[in-house]
Amino acid sequence: MESPMIWEQIRADSEVAFGEFFNQQWQRCFSLAHTILQDQKQAEDVVQDIFIDIWSRRKSLELQNPEAYLTRMVKNKVFSTLSRTPIPEHNIELLENLLHQSSPEDQYILEELRVKVDQVVEALPPRCRQVYQLRRYENMSVAEIADKLGMSIRTVENHLYQATRVLKNKISPITILLIIDRFI
């Protein structure tokens, strides 16, 4: 059954139609949320909240294109979720992956963000920067870094924590989400 027809049945309180709509749309919504969040539990929570909200507001919603509405709701809910949580390092990696799959205009925007990240890294204290670069760019383990630099593992962990904290504070979640939004 097509979405506009299902939507009319949902507005008429059909739980069966809502179940069908949910089954048709859940995977697409989950995939979109998971692509951005990179966290299965958070993505599931986002999608569940969206469908609960849709069911509770079904009478007042007038949707011409339910799929487009769901896509926008997922992005908005993910934006809200990210604005309340620190940025995991893997989101920065996601941006780097997107850089290699995008148009020249998009590459320019992502390159600007990468330049900003590089500037923040360059502004770190020298030892902290060195530890971060070994971990991030050379994929060395904490133990390997400690051995190479003659530091304790705890000191290396402290430098990595400090570098990550500075990056999270200097590169806002909103900036990253707005850039990701261009690619979805």
Short mmCIF file of N, CA and C in Angstrom, two decimals:
data_model
loop_
_atom_site.label_atom_id
_atom_site.label_comp_id
_atom_site.label_asym_id
_atom_site.label_seq_id
_atom_site.Cartn_x
_atom_site.Cartn_y
_atom_site.Cartn_z
N MET A 1 0.85 -1.18 0.00
CA MET A 1 0.00 0.00 0.00
C MET A 1 0.89 1.24 0.00
N GLU A 2 0.52 2.25 -0.75
CA GLU A 2 1.33 3.46 -0.84
C GLU A 2 1.19 4.29 0.42
N SER A 3 2.26 5.04 0.73
CA SER A 3 2.31 5.82 1.96
C SER A 3 1.16 6.80 2.15
N PRO A 4 0.75 7.57 1.11
CA PRO A 4 -0.37 8.49 1.33
C PRO A 4 -1.65 7.76 1.76
N MET A 5 -1.90 6.58 1.17
CA MET A 5 -3.09 5.81 1.55
C MET A 5 -2.95 5.28 2.98
N ILE A 6 -1.78 4.77 3.30
CA ILE A 6 -1.53 4.29 4.66
C ILE A 6 -1.70 5.44 5.64
N TRP A 7 -1.18 6.61 5.26
CA TRP A 7 -1.24 7.75 6.17
C TRP A 7 -2.69 8.13 6.49
N GLU A 8 -3.55 8.08 5.51
CA GLU A 8 -4.96 8.38 5.76
C GLU A 8 -5.57 7.38 6.74
N GLN A 9 -5.20 6.12 6.62
CA GLN A 9 -5.69 5.10 7.56
C GLN A 9 -5.12 5.32 8.96
N ILE A 10 -3.87 5.73 9.03
CA ILE A 10 -3.25 6.01 10.34
C ILE A 10 -4.00 7.16 11.00
N ARG A 11 -4.30 8.20 10.24
CA ARG A 11 -5.04 9.34 10.79
C ARG A 11 -6.42 8.92 11.29
N ALA A 12 -6.94 7.83 10.74
CA ALA A 12 -8.24 7.29 11.17
C ALA A 12 -8.06 6.26 12.29
N ASP A 13 -6.90 6.28 12.95
CA ASP A 13 -6.60 5.43 14.12
C ASP A 13 -6.38 3.96 13.80
N SER A 14 -5.97 3.62 12.60
CA SER A 14 -5.71 2.23 12.26
C SER A 14 -4.33 1.81 12.75
N GLU A 15 -4.32 0.99 13.80
CA GLU A 15 -3.05 0.47 14.32
C GLU A 15 -2.40 -0.48 13.32
N VAL A 16 -3.21 -1.19 12.56
CA VAL A 16 -2.68 -2.10 11.53
C VAL A 16 -1.92 -1.30 10.47
N ALA A 17 -2.51 -0.20 10.02
CA ALA A 17 -1.85 0.65 9.01
C ALA A 17 -0.57 1.26 9.59
N PHE A 18 -0.62 1.66 10.86
CA PHE A 18 0.58 2.22 11.49
C PHE A 18 1.67 1.16 11.57
N GLY A 19 1.30 -0.07 11.92
CA GLY A 19 2.27 -1.16 11.96
C GLY A 19 2.90 -1.40 10.60
N GLU A 20 2.10 -1.34 9.55
CA GLU A 20 2.61 -1.52 8.19
C GLU A 20 3.56 -0.37 7.83
N PHE A 21 3.15 0.85 8.15
CA PHE A 21 3.98 2.03 7.90
C PHE A 21 5.31 1.91 8.66
N PHE A 22 5.23 1.52 9.91
CA PHE A 22 6.42 1.32 10.74
C PHE A 22 7.35 0.30 10.09
N ASN A 23 6.79 -0.85 9.70
CA ASN A 23 7.60 -1.91 9.09
C ASN A 23 8.23 -1.48 7.77
N GLN A 24 7.53 -0.65 7.01
CA GLN A 24 8.07 -0.16 5.73
C GLN A 24 9.20 0.85 5.94
N GLN A 25 9.10 1.65 6.98
CA GLN A 25 10.00 2.80 7.12
C GLN A 25 11.09 2.64 8.18
N TRP A 26 10.93 1.68 9.09
CA TRP A 26 11.85 1.60 10.22
C TRP A 26 13.31 1.44 9.78
N GLN A 27 13.58 0.50 8.91
CA GLN A 27 14.98 0.21 8.52
C GLN A 27 15.63 1.43 7.88
N ARG A 28 14.91 2.11 7.01
CA ARG A 28 15.47 3.30 6.35
C ARG A 28 15.80 4.38 7.38
N CYS A 29 14.88 4.60 8.32
CA CYS A 29 15.10 5.61 9.36
C CYS A 29 16.27 5.21 10.26
N PHE A 30 16.30 3.94 10.64
CA PHE A 30 17.38 3.45 11.50
C PHE A 30 18.73 3.60 10.79
N SER A 31 18.79 3.23 9.52
CA SER A 31 20.05 3.32 8.77
C SER A 31 20.56 4.75 8.72
N LEU A 32 19.66 5.69 8.47
CA LEU A 32 20.05 7.09 8.43
C LEU A 32 20.57 7.55 9.79
N ALA A 33 19.84 7.25 10.85
CA ALA A 33 20.27 7.64 12.20
C ALA A 33 21.59 6.98 12.57
N HIS A 34 21.72 5.71 12.25
CA HIS A 34 22.94 4.97 12.61
C HIS A 34 24.15 5.47 11.82
N THR A 35 23.95 5.85 10.56
CA THR A 35 25.04 6.39 9.75
C THR A 35 25.65 7.62 10.40
N ILE A 36 24.82 8.47 10.95
CA ILE A 36 25.31 9.70 11.57
C ILE A 36 25.82 9.44 12.98
N LEU A 37 25.02 8.75 13.78
CA LEU A 37 25.36 8.58 15.19
C LEU A 37 26.43 7.53 15.43
N GLN A 38 26.51 6.53 14.55
CA GLN A 38 27.45 5.42 14.72
C GLN A 38 27.27 4.73 16.07
N ASP A 39 26.03 4.67 16.53
CA ASP A 39 25.71 4.03 17.80
C ASP A 39 24.34 3.37 17.65
N GLN A 40 24.32 2.04 17.72
CA GLN A 40 23.08 1.31 17.47
C GLN A 40 21.99 1.68 18.46
N LYS A 41 22.31 1.73 19.74
CA LYS A 41 21.30 2.02 20.77
C LYS A 41 20.72 3.42 20.58
N GLN A 42 21.59 4.41 20.36
CA GLN A 42 21.10 5.77 20.15
C GLN A 42 20.23 5.85 18.90
N ALA A 43 20.65 5.17 17.84
CA ALA A 43 19.88 5.19 16.59
C ALA A 43 18.51 4.56 16.80
N GLU A 44 18.46 3.43 17.51
CA GLU A 44 17.18 2.78 17.80
C GLU A 44 16.29 3.70 18.63
N ASP A 45 16.87 4.37 19.63
CA ASP A 45 16.10 5.28 20.47
C ASP A 45 15.53 6.45 19.66
N VAL A 46 16.35 7.00 18.77
CA VAL A 46 15.90 8.10 17.92
C VAL A 46 14.69 7.68 17.09
N VAL A 47 14.80 6.53 16.44
CA VAL A 47 13.72 6.06 15.56
C VAL A 47 12.47 5.73 16.37
N GLN A 48 12.66 5.10 17.52
CA GLN A 48 11.51 4.78 18.37
C GLN A 48 10.79 6.06 18.80
N ASP A 49 11.55 7.06 19.23
CA ASP A 49 10.95 8.33 19.65
C ASP A 49 10.17 8.98 18.51
N ILE A 50 10.70 8.89 17.32
CA ILE A 50 10.03 9.49 16.16
C ILE A 50 8.69 8.81 15.90
N PHE A 51 8.68 7.49 15.91
CA PHE A 51 7.42 6.79 15.64
C PHE A 51 6.41 6.98 16.77
N ILE A 52 6.87 7.07 18.00
CA ILE A 52 5.96 7.37 19.12
C ILE A 52 5.36 8.76 18.91
N ASP A 53 6.20 9.71 18.53
CA ASP A 53 5.73 11.07 18.29
C ASP A 53 4.72 11.12 17.14
N ILE A 54 5.01 10.39 16.09
CA ILE A 54 4.08 10.36 14.94
C ILE A 54 2.74 9.78 15.36
N TRP A 55 2.75 8.69 16.10
CA TRP A 55 1.49 8.07 16.52
C TRP A 55 0.70 9.03 17.42
N SER A 56 1.40 9.70 18.32
CA SER A 56 0.68 10.58 19.25
C SER A 56 0.15 11.83 18.55
N ARG A 57 0.75 12.24 17.43
CA ARG A 57 0.30 13.44 16.72
C ARG A 57 -0.38 13.11 15.39
N ARG A 58 -0.76 11.87 15.18
CA ARG A 58 -1.29 11.42 13.88
C ARG A 58 -2.49 12.22 13.40
N LYS A 59 -3.34 12.66 14.32
CA LYS A 59 -4.56 13.39 13.91
C LYS A 59 -4.23 14.79 13.38
N SER A 60 -3.19 15.41 13.94
CA SER A 60 -2.88 16.78 13.54
C SER A 60 -1.86 16.88 12.41
N LEU A 61 -1.18 15.78 12.11
CA LEU A 61 -0.18 15.81 11.03
C LEU A 61 -0.87 15.63 9.68
N GLU A 62 -0.54 16.52 8.76
CA GLU A 62 -1.04 16.39 7.40
C GLU A 62 0.17 16.24 6.50
N LEU A 63 0.45 14.99 6.15
CA LEU A 63 1.67 14.70 5.40
C LEU A 63 1.37 14.38 3.94
N GLN A 64 1.97 15.14 3.06
CA GLN A 64 1.87 14.85 1.63
C GLN A 64 2.91 13.80 1.25
N ASN A 65 4.07 13.87 1.92
CA ASN A 65 5.17 12.95 1.62
C ASN A 65 5.73 12.42 2.94
N PRO A 66 5.16 11.35 3.47
CA PRO A 66 5.61 10.82 4.77
C PRO A 66 7.09 10.44 4.81
N GLU A 67 7.64 9.95 3.69
CA GLU A 67 9.05 9.56 3.67
C GLU A 67 9.95 10.79 3.88
N ALA A 68 9.65 11.87 3.19
CA ALA A 68 10.44 13.09 3.34
C ALA A 68 10.30 13.63 4.76
N TYR A 69 9.10 13.56 5.31
CA TYR A 69 8.87 14.01 6.67
C TYR A 69 9.70 13.18 7.65
N LEU A 70 9.70 11.87 7.47
CA LEU A 70 10.49 11.00 8.35
C LEU A 70 11.98 11.31 8.24
N THR A 71 12.46 11.52 7.04
CA THR A 71 13.88 11.85 6.86
C THR A 71 14.23 13.12 7.62
N ARG A 72 13.40 14.14 7.49
CA ARG A 72 13.65 15.40 8.20
C ARG A 72 13.57 15.19 9.71
N MET A 73 12.60 14.40 10.16
CA MET A 73 12.48 14.14 11.60
C MET A 73 13.71 13.41 12.13
N VAL A 74 14.21 12.44 11.37
CA VAL A 74 15.41 11.71 11.81
C VAL A 74 16.57 12.68 11.93
N LYS A 75 16.77 13.51 10.91
CA LYS A 75 17.88 14.47 10.96
C LYS A 75 17.73 15.42 12.15
N ASN A 76 16.53 15.92 12.37
CA ASN A 76 16.31 16.84 13.49
C ASN A 76 16.55 16.17 14.83
N LYS A 77 16.06 14.94 14.97
CA LYS A 77 16.23 14.21 16.23
C LYS A 77 17.71 13.88 16.45
N VAL A 78 18.41 13.49 15.39
CA VAL A 78 19.84 13.21 15.51
C VAL A 78 20.58 14.49 15.89
N PHE A 79 20.22 15.61 15.26
CA PHE A 79 20.82 16.90 15.59
C PHE A 79 20.63 17.20 17.07
N SER A 80 19.43 17.01 17.56
CA SER A 80 19.14 17.23 18.97
C SER A 80 19.96 16.32 19.86
N THR A 81 20.08 15.05 19.48
CA THR A 81 20.86 14.09 20.25
C THR A 81 22.33 14.47 20.27
N LEU A 82 22.88 14.82 19.12
CA LEU A 82 24.29 15.18 19.05
C LEU A 82 24.60 16.47 19.79
N SER A 83 23.67 17.39 19.81
CA SER A 83 23.93 18.65 20.49
C SER A 83 24.01 18.47 22.00
N ARG A 84 23.50 17.34 22.50
CA ARG A 84 23.54 17.08 23.94
C ARG A 84 24.67 16.12 24.34
N THR A 85 25.39 15.58 23.38
CA THR A 85 26.42 14.60 23.70
C THR A 85 27.75 15.01 23.11
N PRO A 86 28.85 14.60 23.77
CA PRO A 86 30.16 14.91 23.21
C PRO A 86 30.37 14.18 21.89
N ILE A 87 31.26 14.68 21.08
CA ILE A 87 31.52 14.09 19.77
C ILE A 87 32.51 12.94 19.93
N PRO A 88 32.09 11.73 19.59
CA PRO A 88 33.05 10.63 19.60
C PRO A 88 34.06 10.82 18.47
N GLU A 89 35.25 10.33 18.68
CA GLU A 89 36.29 10.49 17.68
C GLU A 89 35.89 9.85 16.35
N HIS A 90 35.06 8.79 16.40
CA HIS A 90 34.70 8.14 15.14
C HIS A 90 33.84 9.03 14.25
N ASN A 91 33.20 10.07 14.79
CA ASN A 91 32.47 11.00 13.92
C ASN A 91 33.43 11.82 13.07
N ILE A 92 34.60 12.12 13.63
CA ILE A 92 35.62 12.81 12.85
C ILE A 92 36.11 11.88 11.73
N GLU A 93 36.27 10.60 12.04
CA GLU A 93 36.66 9.62 11.03
C GLU A 93 35.58 9.52 9.95
N LEU A 94 34.31 9.58 10.34
CA LEU A 94 33.22 9.54 9.36
C LEU A 94 33.34 10.70 8.38
N LEU A 95 33.66 11.88 8.90
CA LEU A 95 33.83 13.04 8.02
C LEU A 95 34.98 12.81 7.04
N GLU A 96 36.05 12.22 7.52
CA GLU A 96 37.17 11.95 6.63
C GLU A 96 36.77 10.96 5.54
N ASN A 97 35.97 9.96 5.89
CA ASN A 97 35.48 9.01 4.89
C ASN A 97 34.58 9.70 3.87
N LEU A 98 33.73 10.61 4.35
CA LEU A 98 32.84 11.34 3.45
C LEU A 98 33.62 12.20 2.46
N LEU A 99 34.77 12.69 2.91
CA LEU A 99 35.59 13.54 2.05
C LEU A 99 35.96 12.83 0.76
N HIS A 100 36.17 11.53 0.84
CA HIS A 100 36.59 10.77 -0.34
C HIS A 100 35.41 10.34 -1.21
N GLN A 101 34.16 10.59 -0.79
CA GLN A 101 32.98 10.15 -1.53
C GLN A 101 32.10 11.32 -1.96
N SER A 102 32.64 12.50 -2.08
CA SER A 102 31.78 13.65 -2.27
C SER A 102 32.16 14.47 -3.50
N SER A 103 31.29 15.42 -3.82
CA SER A 103 31.49 16.31 -4.96
C SER A 103 32.61 17.30 -4.64
N PRO A 104 33.13 18.00 -5.64
CA PRO A 104 34.18 18.99 -5.38
C PRO A 104 33.75 20.07 -4.38
N GLU A 105 32.50 20.52 -4.48
CA GLU A 105 32.02 21.53 -3.53
C GLU A 105 32.00 20.97 -2.11
N ASP A 106 31.49 19.75 -1.97
CA ASP A 106 31.45 19.11 -0.66
C ASP A 106 32.85 18.84 -0.14
N GLN A 107 33.76 18.45 -1.04
CA GLN A 107 35.14 18.22 -0.63
C GLN A 107 35.76 19.50 -0.07
N TYR A 108 35.43 20.61 -0.69
CA TYR A 108 35.95 21.90 -0.22
C TYR A 108 35.47 22.18 1.21
N ILE A 109 34.19 21.96 1.46
CA ILE A 109 33.63 22.20 2.79
C ILE A 109 34.28 21.28 3.82
N LEU A 110 34.40 20.00 3.47
CA LEU A 110 35.03 19.06 4.40
C LEU A 110 36.50 19.38 4.60
N GLU A 111 37.15 19.83 3.55
CA GLU A 111 38.56 20.21 3.68
C GLU A 111 38.71 21.38 4.65
N GLU A 112 37.76 22.31 4.60
CA GLU A 112 37.77 23.43 5.55
C GLU A 112 37.68 22.92 6.99
N LEU A 113 36.83 21.93 7.21
CA LEU A 113 36.71 21.37 8.55
C LEU A 113 38.00 20.66 8.94
N ARG A 114 38.57 19.92 8.00
CA ARG A 114 39.81 19.21 8.30
C ARG A 114 40.93 20.21 8.64
N VAL A 115 40.97 21.33 7.93
CA VAL A 115 41.96 22.37 8.22
C VAL A 115 41.75 22.89 9.64
N LYS A 116 40.49 23.08 10.02
CA LYS A 116 40.19 23.55 11.37
C LYS A 116 40.66 22.53 12.41
N VAL A 117 40.40 21.25 12.16
CA VAL A 117 40.85 20.20 13.07
C VAL A 117 42.37 20.22 13.16
N ASP A 118 43.05 20.34 12.02
CA ASP A 118 44.51 20.38 12.01
C ASP A 118 45.03 21.58 12.79
N GLN A 119 44.36 22.73 12.68
CA GLN A 119 44.77 23.92 13.43
C GLN A 119 44.64 23.69 14.93
N VAL A 120 43.56 23.04 15.33
CA VAL A 120 43.37 22.74 16.75
C VAL A 120 44.45 21.79 17.23
N VAL A 121 44.75 20.77 16.43
CA VAL A 121 45.80 19.81 16.80
C VAL A 121 47.15 20.53 16.91
N GLU A 122 47.46 21.40 15.96
CA GLU A 122 48.73 22.13 15.99
C GLU A 122 48.85 23.05 17.20
N ALA A 123 47.73 23.50 17.73
CA ALA A 123 47.75 24.39 18.89
C ALA A 123 47.90 23.64 20.21
N LEU A 124 47.84 22.31 20.17
CA LEU A 124 48.01 21.52 21.40
C LEU A 124 49.44 21.68 21.91
N PRO A 125 49.64 21.48 23.22
CA PRO A 125 51.02 21.46 23.74
C PRO A 125 51.83 20.40 22.97
N PRO A 126 53.12 20.64 22.77
CA PRO A 126 53.92 19.75 21.91
C PRO A 126 53.83 18.26 22.23
N ARG A 127 53.96 17.89 23.49
CA ARG A 127 53.94 16.47 23.85
C ARG A 127 52.55 15.88 23.62
N CYS A 128 51.53 16.64 23.96
CA CYS A 128 50.14 16.21 23.76
C CYS A 128 49.87 16.02 22.27
N ARG A 129 50.33 16.97 21.46
CA ARG A 129 50.15 16.90 20.01
C ARG A 129 50.86 15.66 19.45
N GLN A 130 52.08 15.42 19.92
CA GLN A 130 52.85 14.28 19.44
C GLN A 130 52.14 12.97 19.76
N VAL A 131 51.64 12.84 20.97
CA VAL A 131 50.92 11.63 21.38
C VAL A 131 49.67 11.46 20.52
N TYR A 132 48.92 12.54 20.34
CA TYR A 132 47.69 12.48 19.56
C TYR A 132 47.99 12.07 18.11
N GLN A 133 49.00 12.66 17.52
CA GLN A 133 49.33 12.35 16.13
C GLN A 133 49.79 10.90 15.96
N LEU A 134 50.56 10.40 16.92
CA LEU A 134 50.99 9.00 16.84
C LEU A 134 49.78 8.07 16.90
N ARG A 135 48.86 8.39 17.77
CA ARG A 135 47.68 7.55 17.94
C ARG A 135 46.75 7.66 16.73
N ARG A 136 46.49 8.89 16.32
CA ARG A 136 45.48 9.16 15.31
C ARG A 136 45.96 8.90 13.89
N TYR A 137 47.16 9.35 13.59
CA TYR A 137 47.63 9.29 12.22
C TYR A 137 48.53 8.09 11.93
N GLU A 138 49.16 7.56 12.96
CA GLU A 138 50.02 6.39 12.76
C GLU A 138 49.42 5.13 13.37
N ASN A 139 48.24 5.26 13.95
CA ASN A 139 47.50 4.12 14.52
C ASN A 139 48.32 3.30 15.51
N MET A 140 49.13 3.97 16.28
CA MET A 140 49.92 3.26 17.29
C MET A 140 49.05 3.03 18.52
N SER A 141 49.29 1.94 19.21
CA SER A 141 48.55 1.66 20.44
C SER A 141 49.11 2.54 21.56
N VAL A 142 48.36 2.64 22.63
CA VAL A 142 48.80 3.43 23.78
C VAL A 142 50.12 2.88 24.31
N ALA A 143 50.23 1.56 24.39
CA ALA A 143 51.47 0.94 24.88
C ALA A 143 52.65 1.24 23.95
N GLU A 144 52.42 1.20 22.64
CA GLU A 144 53.50 1.51 21.69
C GLU A 144 53.96 2.96 21.82
N ILE A 145 53.01 3.86 22.00
CA ILE A 145 53.35 5.28 22.17
C ILE A 145 54.15 5.46 23.45
N ALA A 146 53.69 4.85 24.53
CA ALA A 146 54.39 4.95 25.82
C ALA A 146 55.82 4.46 25.68
N ASP A 147 56.00 3.34 25.01
CA ASP A 147 57.33 2.77 24.82
C ASP A 147 58.20 3.68 23.96
N LYS A 148 57.65 4.16 22.86
CA LYS A 148 58.41 5.00 21.93
C LYS A 148 58.84 6.32 22.58
N LEU A 149 57.96 6.91 23.39
CA LEU A 149 58.25 8.22 23.98
C LEU A 149 58.80 8.14 25.40
N GLY A 150 58.92 6.94 25.92
CA GLY A 150 59.45 6.77 27.28
C GLY A 150 58.52 7.34 28.34
N MET A 151 57.23 7.17 28.15
CA MET A 151 56.21 7.66 29.09
C MET A 151 55.48 6.46 29.69
N SER A 152 54.79 6.74 30.78
CA SER A 152 53.91 5.70 31.32
C SER A 152 52.65 5.63 30.46
N ILE A 153 51.99 4.51 30.51
CA ILE A 153 50.72 4.35 29.78
C ILE A 153 49.71 5.38 30.27
N ARG A 154 49.70 5.61 31.56
CA ARG A 154 48.75 6.58 32.14
C ARG A 154 49.00 7.99 31.59
N THR A 155 50.26 8.36 31.43
CA THR A 155 50.59 9.69 30.89
C THR A 155 50.10 9.80 29.44
N VAL A 156 50.31 8.75 28.65
CA VAL A 156 49.83 8.75 27.27
C VAL A 156 48.31 8.89 27.25
N GLU A 157 47.62 8.12 28.10
CA GLU A 157 46.16 8.22 28.17
C GLU A 157 45.71 9.62 28.54
N ASN A 158 46.43 10.25 29.48
CA ASN A 158 46.08 11.62 29.88
C ASN A 158 46.25 12.60 28.72
N HIS A 159 47.33 12.45 27.95
CA HIS A 159 47.54 13.32 26.78
C HIS A 159 46.43 13.11 25.75
N LEU A 160 46.05 11.87 25.51
CA LEU A 160 44.98 11.59 24.54
C LEU A 160 43.65 12.17 25.02
N TYR A 161 43.39 12.03 26.31
CA TYR A 161 42.15 12.60 26.87
C TYR A 161 42.14 14.12 26.68
N GLN A 162 43.27 14.76 27.01
CA GLN A 162 43.36 16.21 26.88
C GLN A 162 43.16 16.64 25.42
N ALA A 163 43.80 15.96 24.49
CA ALA A 163 43.67 16.31 23.07
C ALA A 163 42.23 16.15 22.59
N THR A 164 41.61 15.04 22.97
CA THR A 164 40.23 14.79 22.56
C THR A 164 39.29 15.82 23.15
N ARG A 165 39.51 16.18 24.40
CA ARG A 165 38.67 17.18 25.07
C ARG A 165 38.79 18.54 24.37
N VAL A 166 40.02 18.93 24.03
CA VAL A 166 40.22 20.20 23.33
C VAL A 166 39.53 20.17 21.97
N LEU A 167 39.67 19.08 21.23
CA LEU A 167 39.01 18.97 19.93
C LEU A 167 37.50 19.07 20.06
N LYS A 168 36.94 18.38 21.04
CA LYS A 168 35.49 18.41 21.23
C LYS A 168 35.02 19.81 21.58
N ASN A 169 35.82 20.54 22.35
CA ASN A 169 35.43 21.89 22.74
C ASN A 169 35.58 22.90 21.60
N LYS A 170 36.58 22.70 20.76
CA LYS A 170 36.85 23.66 19.68
C LYS A 170 36.02 23.39 18.42
N ILE A 171 35.69 22.13 18.18
CA ILE A 171 34.88 21.77 17.01
C ILE A 171 33.50 21.40 17.53
N SER A 172 32.56 22.29 17.36
CA SER A 172 31.24 22.08 17.96
C SER A 172 30.47 20.96 17.27
N PRO A 173 29.63 20.26 18.03
CA PRO A 173 28.77 19.22 17.44
C PRO A 173 27.88 19.78 16.33
N ILE A 174 27.47 21.02 16.49
CA ILE A 174 26.59 21.63 15.50
C ILE A 174 27.32 21.76 14.16
N THR A 175 28.58 22.18 14.19
CA THR A 175 29.36 22.30 12.96
C THR A 175 29.46 20.96 12.26
N ILE A 176 29.80 19.94 13.00
CA ILE A 176 29.95 18.61 12.40
C ILE A 176 28.62 18.12 11.85
N LEU A 177 27.54 18.29 12.60
CA LEU A 177 26.25 17.81 12.12
C LEU A 177 25.80 18.56 10.87
N LEU A 178 26.02 19.86 10.83
CA LEU A 178 25.63 20.62 9.65
C LEU A 178 26.40 20.15 8.42
N ILE A 179 27.64 19.80 8.60
CA ILE A 179 28.42 19.30 7.47
C ILE A 179 27.92 17.93 7.07
N ILE A 180 27.68 17.05 8.03
CA ILE A 180 27.16 15.71 7.72
C ILE A 180 25.81 15.84 7.01
N ASP A 181 24.98 16.79 7.43
CA ASP A 181 23.65 16.96 6.86
C ASP A 181 23.70 17.22 5.35
N ARG A 182 24.76 17.84 4.87
CA ARG A 182 24.90 18.10 3.43
C ARG A 182 25.05 16.81 2.63
N PHE A 183 25.48 15.74 3.29
CA PHE A 183 25.81 14.51 2.57
C PHE A 183 24.73 13.45 2.67
N ILE A 184 23.66 13.73 3.37
CA ILE A 184 22.63 12.70 3.57
C ILE A 184 21.35 13.12 2.89
#
